[in-house]
Short mmCIF file of C-alpha atoms in Angstrom, two decimals:
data_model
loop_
_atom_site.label_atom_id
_atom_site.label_comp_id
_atom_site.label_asym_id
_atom_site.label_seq_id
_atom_site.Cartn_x
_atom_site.Cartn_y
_atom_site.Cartn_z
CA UNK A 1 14.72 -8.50 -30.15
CA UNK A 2 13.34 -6.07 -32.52
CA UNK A 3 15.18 -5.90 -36.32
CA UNK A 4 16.79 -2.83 -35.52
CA UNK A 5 18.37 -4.49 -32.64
CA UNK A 6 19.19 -7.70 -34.72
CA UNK A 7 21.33 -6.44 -36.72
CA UNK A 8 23.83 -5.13 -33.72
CA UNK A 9 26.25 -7.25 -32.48
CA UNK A 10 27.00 -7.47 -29.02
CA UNK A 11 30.42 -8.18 -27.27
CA UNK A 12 31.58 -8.65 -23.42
CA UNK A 13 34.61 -6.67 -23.23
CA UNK A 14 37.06 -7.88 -21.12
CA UNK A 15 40.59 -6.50 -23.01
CA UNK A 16 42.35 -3.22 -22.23
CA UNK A 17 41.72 -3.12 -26.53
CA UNK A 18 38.37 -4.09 -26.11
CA UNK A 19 37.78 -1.97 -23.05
CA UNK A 20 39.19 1.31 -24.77
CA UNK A 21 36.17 1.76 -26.91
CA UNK A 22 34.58 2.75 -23.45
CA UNK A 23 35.98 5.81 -22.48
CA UNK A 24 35.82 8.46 -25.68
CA UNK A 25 32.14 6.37 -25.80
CA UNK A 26 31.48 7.73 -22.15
CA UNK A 27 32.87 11.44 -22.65
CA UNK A 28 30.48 11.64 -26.13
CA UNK A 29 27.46 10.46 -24.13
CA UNK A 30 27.65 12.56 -21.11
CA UNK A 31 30.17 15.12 -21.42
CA UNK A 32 32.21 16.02 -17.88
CA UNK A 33 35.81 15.50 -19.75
CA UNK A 34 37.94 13.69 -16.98
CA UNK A 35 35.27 11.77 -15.10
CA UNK A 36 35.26 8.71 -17.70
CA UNK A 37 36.68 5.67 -15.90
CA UNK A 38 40.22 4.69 -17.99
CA UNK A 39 41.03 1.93 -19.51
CA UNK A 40 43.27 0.24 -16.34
CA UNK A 41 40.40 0.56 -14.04
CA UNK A 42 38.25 -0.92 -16.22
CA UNK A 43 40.49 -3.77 -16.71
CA UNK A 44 41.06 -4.25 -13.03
CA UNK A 45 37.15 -4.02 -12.02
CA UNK A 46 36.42 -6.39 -14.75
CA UNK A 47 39.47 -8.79 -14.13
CA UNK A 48 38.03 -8.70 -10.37
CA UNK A 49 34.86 -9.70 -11.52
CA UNK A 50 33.02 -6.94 -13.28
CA UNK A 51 31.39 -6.98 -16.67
CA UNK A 52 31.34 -4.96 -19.41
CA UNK A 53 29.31 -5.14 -23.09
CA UNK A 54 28.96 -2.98 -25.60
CA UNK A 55 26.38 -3.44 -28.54
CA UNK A 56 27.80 -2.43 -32.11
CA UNK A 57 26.72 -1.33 -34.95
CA UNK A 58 29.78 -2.91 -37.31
CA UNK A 59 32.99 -1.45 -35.89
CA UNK A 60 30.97 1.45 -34.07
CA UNK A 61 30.02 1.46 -30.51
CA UNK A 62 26.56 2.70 -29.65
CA UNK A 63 25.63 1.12 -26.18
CA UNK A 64 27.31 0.06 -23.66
CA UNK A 65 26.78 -1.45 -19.63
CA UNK A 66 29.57 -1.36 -17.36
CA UNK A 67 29.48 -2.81 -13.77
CA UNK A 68 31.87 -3.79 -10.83
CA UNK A 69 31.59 -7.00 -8.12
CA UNK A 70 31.03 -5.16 -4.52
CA UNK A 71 31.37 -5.75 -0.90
CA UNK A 72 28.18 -8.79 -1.42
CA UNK A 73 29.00 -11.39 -3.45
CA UNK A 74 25.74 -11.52 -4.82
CA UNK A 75 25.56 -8.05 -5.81
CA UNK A 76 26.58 -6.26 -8.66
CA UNK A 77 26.87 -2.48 -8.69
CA UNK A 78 26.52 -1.56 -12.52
CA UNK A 79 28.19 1.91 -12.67
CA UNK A 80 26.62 3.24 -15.86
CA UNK A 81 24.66 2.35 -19.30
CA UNK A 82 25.09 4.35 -21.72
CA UNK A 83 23.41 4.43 -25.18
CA UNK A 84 23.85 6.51 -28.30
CA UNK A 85 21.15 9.07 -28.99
CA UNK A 86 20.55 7.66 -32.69
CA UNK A 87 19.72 4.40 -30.64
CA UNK A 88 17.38 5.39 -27.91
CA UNK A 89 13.58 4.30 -27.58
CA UNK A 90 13.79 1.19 -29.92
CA UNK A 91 14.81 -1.13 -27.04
CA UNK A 92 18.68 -1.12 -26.77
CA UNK A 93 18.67 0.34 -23.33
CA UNK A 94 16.10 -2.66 -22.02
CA UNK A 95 18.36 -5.43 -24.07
CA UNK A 96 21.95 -4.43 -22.74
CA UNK A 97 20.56 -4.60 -18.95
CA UNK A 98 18.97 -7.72 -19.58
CA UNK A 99 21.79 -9.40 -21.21
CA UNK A 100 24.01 -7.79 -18.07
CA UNK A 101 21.09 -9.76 -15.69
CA UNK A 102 21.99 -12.90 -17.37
CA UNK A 103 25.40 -12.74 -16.83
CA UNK A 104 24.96 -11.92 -13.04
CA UNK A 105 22.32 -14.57 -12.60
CA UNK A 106 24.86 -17.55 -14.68
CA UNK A 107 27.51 -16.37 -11.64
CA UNK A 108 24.68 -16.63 -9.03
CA UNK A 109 24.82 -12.68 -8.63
CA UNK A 110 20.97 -11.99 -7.89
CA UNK A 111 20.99 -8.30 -6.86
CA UNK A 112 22.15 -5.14 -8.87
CA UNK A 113 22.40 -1.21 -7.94
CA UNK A 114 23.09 1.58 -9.32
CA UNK A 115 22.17 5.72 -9.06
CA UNK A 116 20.49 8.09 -11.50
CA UNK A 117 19.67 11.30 -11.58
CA UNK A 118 16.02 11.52 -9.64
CA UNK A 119 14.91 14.77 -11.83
CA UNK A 120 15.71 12.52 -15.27
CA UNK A 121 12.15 10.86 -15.40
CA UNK A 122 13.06 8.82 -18.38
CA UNK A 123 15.44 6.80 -16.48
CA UNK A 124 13.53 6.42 -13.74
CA UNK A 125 10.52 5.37 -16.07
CA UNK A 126 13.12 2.55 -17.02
CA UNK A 127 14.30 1.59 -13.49
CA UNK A 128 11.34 1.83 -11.59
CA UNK A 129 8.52 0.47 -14.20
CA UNK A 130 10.08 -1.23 -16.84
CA UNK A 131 12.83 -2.81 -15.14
CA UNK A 132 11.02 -3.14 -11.88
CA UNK A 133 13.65 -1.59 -9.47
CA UNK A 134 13.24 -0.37 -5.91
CA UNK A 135 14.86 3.29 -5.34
CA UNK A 136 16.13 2.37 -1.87
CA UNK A 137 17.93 5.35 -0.95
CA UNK A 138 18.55 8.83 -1.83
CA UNK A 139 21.98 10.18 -1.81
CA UNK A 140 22.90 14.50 -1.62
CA UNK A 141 25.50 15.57 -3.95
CA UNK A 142 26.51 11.87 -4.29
CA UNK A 143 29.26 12.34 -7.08
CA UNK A 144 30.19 15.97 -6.08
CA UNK A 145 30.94 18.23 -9.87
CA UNK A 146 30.17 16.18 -12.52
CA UNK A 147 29.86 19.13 -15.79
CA UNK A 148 28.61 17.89 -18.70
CA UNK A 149 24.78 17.09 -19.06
CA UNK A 150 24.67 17.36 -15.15
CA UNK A 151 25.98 21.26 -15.47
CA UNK A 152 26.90 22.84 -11.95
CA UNK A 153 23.73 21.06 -9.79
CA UNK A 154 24.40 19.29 -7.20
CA UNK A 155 24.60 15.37 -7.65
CA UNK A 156 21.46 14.44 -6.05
CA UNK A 157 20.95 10.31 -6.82
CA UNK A 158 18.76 7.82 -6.02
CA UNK A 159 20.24 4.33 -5.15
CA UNK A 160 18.57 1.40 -7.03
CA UNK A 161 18.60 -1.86 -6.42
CA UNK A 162 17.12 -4.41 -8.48
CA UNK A 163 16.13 -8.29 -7.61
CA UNK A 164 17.00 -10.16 -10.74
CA UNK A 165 15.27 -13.45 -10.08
CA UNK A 166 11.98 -14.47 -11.50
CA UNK A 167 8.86 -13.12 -9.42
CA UNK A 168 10.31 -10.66 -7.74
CA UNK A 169 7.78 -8.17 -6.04
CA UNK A 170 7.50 -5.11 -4.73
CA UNK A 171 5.15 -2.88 -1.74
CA UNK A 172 2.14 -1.83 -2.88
CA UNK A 173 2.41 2.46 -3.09
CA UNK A 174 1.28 4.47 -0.46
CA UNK A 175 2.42 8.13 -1.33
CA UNK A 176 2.93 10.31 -4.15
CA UNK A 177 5.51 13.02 -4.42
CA UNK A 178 5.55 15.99 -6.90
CA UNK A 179 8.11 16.37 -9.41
CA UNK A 180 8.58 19.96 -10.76
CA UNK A 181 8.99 20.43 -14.47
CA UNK A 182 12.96 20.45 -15.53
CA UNK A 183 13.98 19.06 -18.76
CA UNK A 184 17.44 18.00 -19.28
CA UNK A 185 18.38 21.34 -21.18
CA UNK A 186 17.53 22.79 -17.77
CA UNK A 187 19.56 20.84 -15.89
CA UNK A 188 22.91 21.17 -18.25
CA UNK A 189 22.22 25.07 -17.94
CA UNK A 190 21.66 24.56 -14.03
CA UNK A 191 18.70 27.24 -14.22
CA UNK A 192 16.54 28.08 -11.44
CA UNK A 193 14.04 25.67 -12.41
CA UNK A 194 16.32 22.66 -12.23
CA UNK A 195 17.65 24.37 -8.77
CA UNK A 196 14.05 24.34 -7.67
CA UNK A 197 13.46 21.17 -9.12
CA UNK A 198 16.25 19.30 -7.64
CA UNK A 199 15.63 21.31 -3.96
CA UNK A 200 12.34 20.25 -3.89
CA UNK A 201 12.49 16.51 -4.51
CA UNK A 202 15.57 16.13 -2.05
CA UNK A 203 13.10 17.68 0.29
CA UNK A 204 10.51 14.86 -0.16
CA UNK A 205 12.90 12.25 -0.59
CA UNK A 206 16.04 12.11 1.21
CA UNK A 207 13.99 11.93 4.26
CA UNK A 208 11.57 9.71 3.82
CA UNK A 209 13.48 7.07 2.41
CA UNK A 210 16.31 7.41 5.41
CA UNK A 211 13.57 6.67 7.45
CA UNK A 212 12.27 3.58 5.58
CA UNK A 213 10.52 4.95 2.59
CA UNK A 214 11.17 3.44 -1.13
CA UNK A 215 10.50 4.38 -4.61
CA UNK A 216 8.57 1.73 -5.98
CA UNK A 217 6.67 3.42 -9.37
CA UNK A 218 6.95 6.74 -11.25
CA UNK A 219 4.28 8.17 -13.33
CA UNK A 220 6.21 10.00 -15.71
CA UNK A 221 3.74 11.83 -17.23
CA UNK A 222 2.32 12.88 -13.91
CA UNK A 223 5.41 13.69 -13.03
CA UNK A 224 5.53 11.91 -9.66
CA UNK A 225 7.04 9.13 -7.81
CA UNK A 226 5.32 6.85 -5.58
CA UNK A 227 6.26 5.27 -2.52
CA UNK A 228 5.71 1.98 -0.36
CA UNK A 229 7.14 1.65 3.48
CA UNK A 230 10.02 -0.61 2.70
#
């Protein structure tokens, strides 16, 4: 852990007190106004064997991971991470999903999924390379209207899921796929080149990986995924 990390401290929140740092945290990050998950649902995915922790910086909040037990009892589906701006690109992102993989693996959980946004190459940069996730799926309009940083486009996602244990591999990649420029000020305004953006990688995707395609790698400065046959 870096120094600037070092000096956070970071808490599993498992309280409805504890837990209502979360949602004002959540609307400040990402915007969309009633979408935040409250405080009571929080404390009934958690009491049911979810986990949440937030990392802060004395009494402030400025990253947090939230995720919720799910139909396989040895996967987690972590619902979101969210990190402050004033924190990003010095590691906090990496630490909080590596401190929720520990707590999965000490409750034998081995497997984790979650979405993101296919056009936001930054996360998938994070997913895909760093973390070493598999994009197994790809999901139209999976959230419906979200507002916010996601603006009017649809809610196009890719699904995830990531094999916690040690030496877990991957397919080698077979296939590279074109991602159009759109930054995220593009997609908040919903322009026509996030449109065309978005349109265009559901039309490489969604099929391919219904048909047994994954997302194994992104080159984010190329600006393209690459795939494996699953």
């Amino acid at each position: 852990m870096n120094d600037a990390l070092a000096r956070l401290r970071f808490d599993e929140l498992v309280r409805a007190d504890q837990l209502a740092h979360l949602p004002p945290f959540e609307a400040r990050i990402w915007g969309g106004g009633g979408d935040c998950v409250s405080v009571n649902m929080l404390v009934a995915t958690i009491g049911e064997g979810g986990v949440a922790i937030g990392a802060f910086d004395g009494d402030e909040i400025v990253g947090a991971v939230y995720g919720f037990a799910t139909r396989e009892p040895h996967v987690l589906h972590s619902h979101y991470m969210a990190v402050d701006p004033r924190w990003r690109r010095n590691g906090l992102g990496i630490e909080l999903k590596q401190r929720q993989r520990r707590w999965c693996l000490e409750r034998d959980i081995t497997h984790m999924r979650w979405t993101y946004d296919p056009l936001q190459l930054a996360n998938a940069h994070l997913n895909l390379h760093v973390l070493g996730c598999t994009g197994v799926a790809y999901h139209v309009d999976y959230y419906g209207h979200l507002g916010g940083i996601n603006g009017s486009l649809p809610s196009d996602r890719v699904m995830v899921s990531w094999d916690l244990r040690d030496g877990a591999t991957k397919p080698e990649p077979e296939l590279a796929v074109d991602v159009p420029p759109a930054t995220a000020d593009d997609i908040a305004a919903s322009n026509d080149a996030a449109l065309t953006a978005r349109l265009h990688v559901r039309a490489e995707l969604h099929e391919r990986m219904a048909n047994g395609w994954v997302a194994v790698d992104v080159d984010r400065d190329g600006r393209r995924y690459l795939l494996a046959r699953g």
